[in-house]
Each structure stands twice: as C-alpha cells, then as structure tokens.
Amino acid sequence: CAHVVVSLTTQCPQDLTPYAGKLMNALLTGLNDRNTVLQKSYAAAMGHLVRTARDSSVDKLLQKLSAWYMEKEEPVYKAACALTVHAIGRYSPDVLKNHARVT
C-alpha cells in the first residue's frame, strides 16, 4: 500500500491531489502499527504524500501528530510522530518549512 502511494506521488502528483487527504487518513492508521517496519514504510509514504496534499490537510496532520506526541503515553505513538516528521523533512522539506509554525 505504502509503496503504491510513493509511486503515485512521484509519477502523477497532480492527479493525486484531490485524494491526498483521504490517503493521509488511511496512512495515519497504519502509523500506529506495532511493527516498526510498517511504521517506517507508512511514514515514508506520508513524507512523499504531503508534497501533493492541500495546506489544510498538512496542517491537520501536523496538529494530530503534535497532539499524539504530547498527549499519548504509548511509545508507538511517539515513534510514529518522530518517523513521520523525519520522513516529511527528508522527502518534502519545503512543506515542513512552510508549516514550521505548526510543528
């Protein structure tokens, strides 16, 4: 699933824009998996996907990640937040820079 999202964001990003928010929600559920390999895969896909998403969707994502990191006690959530922000910084640094006020 995550590999398909990465392929779509690199090959046809304009066609993916209307669906980016829905895909981000789907990937968000996968970030909570206890398997670290799956977490990293979903985080990398999220890092690519935010490049094509609307600003409001990225804002909501970063606010949710911030809330998870600050409010959730389970290490799975903290790891998911760290992996996702790292992937966004790696694959879409301009998006992270534009939304620096949220993070």
mmCIF file of C-alpha atoms in Angstrom:
data_model
loop_
_atom_site.group_PDB
_atom_site.id
_atom_site.type_symbol
_atom_site.label_atom_id
_atom_site.label_comp_id
_atom_site.label_asym_id
_atom_site.label_seq_id
_atom_site.Cartn_x
_atom_site.Cartn_y
_atom_site.Cartn_z
ATOM 1 C CA CYS A 1 0.000 0.000 0.000
ATOM 2 C CA ALA A 2 2.682 2.498 1.021
ATOM 3 C CA HIS A 3 4.843 1.679 -1.989
ATOM 4 C CA VAL A 4 1.914 2.379 -4.327
ATOM 5 C CA VAL A 5 1.370 5.777 -2.702
ATOM 6 C CA VAL A 6 5.048 6.663 -3.129
ATOM 7 C CA SER A 7 4.929 5.606 -6.783
ATOM 8 C CA LEU A 8 1.805 7.661 -7.424
ATOM 9 C CA THR A 9 3.230 10.772 -5.779
ATOM 10 C CA THR A 10 6.352 10.620 -7.910
ATOM 11 C CA GLN A 11 4.684 9.726 -11.225
ATOM 12 C CA CYS A 12 1.427 11.707 -11.210
ATOM 13 C CA PRO A 13 1.281 14.147 -8.293
ATOM 14 C CA GLN A 14 -1.332 16.478 -9.817
ATOM 15 C CA ASP A 15 -3.816 13.646 -10.280
ATOM 16 C CA LEU A 16 -3.362 12.596 -6.661
ATOM 17 C CA THR A 17 -4.061 15.986 -5.075
ATOM 18 C CA PRO A 18 -7.855 15.567 -4.680
ATOM 19 C CA TYR A 19 -7.357 12.235 -2.913
ATOM 20 C CA ALA A 20 -4.331 13.125 -0.793
ATOM 21 C CA GLY A 21 -6.359 13.873 2.343
ATOM 22 C CA LYS A 22 -8.132 10.513 2.240
ATOM 23 C CA LEU A 23 -4.864 8.692 1.626
ATOM 24 C CA MET A 24 -3.247 10.550 4.513
ATOM 25 C CA ASN A 25 -6.028 9.361 6.832
ATOM 26 C CA ALA A 26 -5.501 5.781 5.669
ATOM 27 C CA LEU A 27 -1.750 6.027 6.203
ATOM 28 C CA LEU A 28 -2.302 7.600 9.611
ATOM 29 C CA THR A 29 -3.965 4.439 10.882
ATOM 30 C CA GLY A 30 -1.004 2.393 9.663
ATOM 31 C CA LEU A 31 1.414 4.562 11.615
ATOM 32 C CA ASN A 32 0.080 3.098 14.858
ATOM 33 C CA ASP A 33 1.118 -0.429 13.950
ATOM 34 C CA ARG A 34 3.447 -2.082 16.425
ATOM 35 C CA ASN A 35 5.622 -3.385 13.592
ATOM 36 C CA THR A 36 8.415 -0.835 13.134
ATOM 37 C CA VAL A 37 8.998 -1.808 9.506
ATOM 38 C CA LEU A 38 5.385 -0.969 8.675
ATOM 39 C CA GLN A 39 5.611 2.257 10.662
ATOM 40 C CA LYS A 40 8.663 3.342 8.685
ATOM 41 C CA SER A 41 7.020 2.409 5.400
ATOM 42 C CA TYR A 42 3.850 4.364 6.164
ATOM 43 C CA ALA A 43 5.862 7.313 7.462
ATOM 44 C CA ALA A 44 7.929 7.409 4.259
ATOM 45 C CA ALA A 45 4.752 7.299 2.177
ATOM 46 C CA MET A 46 3.333 10.131 4.271
ATOM 47 C CA GLY A 47 6.543 12.087 3.707
ATOM 48 C CA HIS A 48 6.053 11.827 -0.040
ATOM 49 C CA LEU A 49 2.297 12.363 0.056
ATOM 50 C CA VAL A 50 2.343 15.708 1.886
ATOM 51 C CA ARG A 51 4.038 17.198 -1.172
ATOM 52 C CA THR A 52 0.791 16.799 -3.133
ATOM 53 C CA ALA A 53 -1.677 17.479 -0.293
ATOM 54 C CA ARG A 54 -3.519 20.720 0.379
ATOM 55 C CA ASP A 55 -2.139 23.021 3.046
ATOM 56 C CA SER A 56 -5.175 22.444 5.245
ATOM 57 C CA SER A 57 -4.624 18.674 5.147
ATOM 58 C CA VAL A 58 -0.981 19.073 6.078
ATOM 59 C CA ASP A 59 -1.955 21.429 8.921
ATOM 60 C CA LYS A 60 -4.406 18.852 10.277
ATOM 61 C CA LEU A 61 -1.792 16.112 10.019
ATOM 62 C CA LEU A 62 0.850 18.092 11.873
ATOM 63 C CA GLN A 63 -1.623 19.111 14.568
ATOM 64 C CA LYS A 64 -2.662 15.485 15.051
ATOM 65 C CA LEU A 65 0.968 14.363 15.251
ATOM 66 C CA SER A 66 1.691 17.103 17.763
ATOM 67 C CA ALA A 67 -1.299 16.058 19.878
ATOM 68 C CA TRP A 68 -0.250 12.415 19.754
ATOM 69 C CA TYR A 69 3.286 13.260 20.794
ATOM 70 C CA MET A 70 2.240 15.478 23.687
ATOM 71 C CA GLU A 71 -0.805 13.564 24.976
ATOM 72 C CA LYS A 72 -0.316 9.851 24.254
ATOM 73 C CA GLU A 73 1.820 7.827 26.633
ATOM 74 C CA GLU A 74 2.410 4.766 24.449
ATOM 75 C CA PRO A 75 5.841 4.649 22.763
ATOM 76 C CA VAL A 76 4.200 3.536 19.496
ATOM 77 C CA TYR A 77 2.644 6.985 19.070
ATOM 78 C CA LYS A 78 5.840 8.853 19.890
ATOM 79 C CA ALA A 79 7.801 6.719 17.430
ATOM 80 C CA ALA A 80 5.154 7.246 14.751
ATOM 81 C CA CYS A 81 5.324 11.019 15.214
ATOM 82 C CA ALA A 82 9.104 11.077 15.069
ATOM 83 C CA LEU A 83 9.262 8.836 11.998
ATOM 84 C CA THR A 84 6.638 10.861 10.152
ATOM 85 C CA VAL A 85 8.165 14.274 10.826
ATOM 86 C CA HIS A 86 11.572 12.879 9.881
ATOM 87 C CA ALA A 87 10.163 11.494 6.601
ATOM 88 C CA ILE A 88 8.465 14.790 5.791
ATOM 89 C CA GLY A 89 11.728 16.605 6.431
ATOM 90 C CA ARG A 90 13.596 14.153 4.248
ATOM 91 C CA TYR A 91 11.234 13.840 1.276
ATOM 92 C CA SER A 92 9.337 17.148 1.388
ATOM 93 C CA PRO A 93 11.493 19.675 3.251
ATOM 94 C CA ASP A 94 9.779 22.644 1.624
ATOM 95 C CA VAL A 95 6.420 21.537 3.052
ATOM 96 C CA LEU A 96 7.892 21.214 6.534
ATOM 97 C CA LYS A 97 9.489 24.636 6.234
ATOM 98 C CA ASN A 98 6.198 26.197 5.109
ATOM 99 C CA HIS A 99 4.389 24.659 8.097
ATOM 100 C CA ALA A 100 7.088 25.307 10.693
ATOM 101 C CA ARG A 101 4.670 27.311 12.808
ATOM 102 C CA VAL A 102 2.543 24.178 13.403
ATOM 103 C CA THR A 103 5.382 21.886 14.422
#
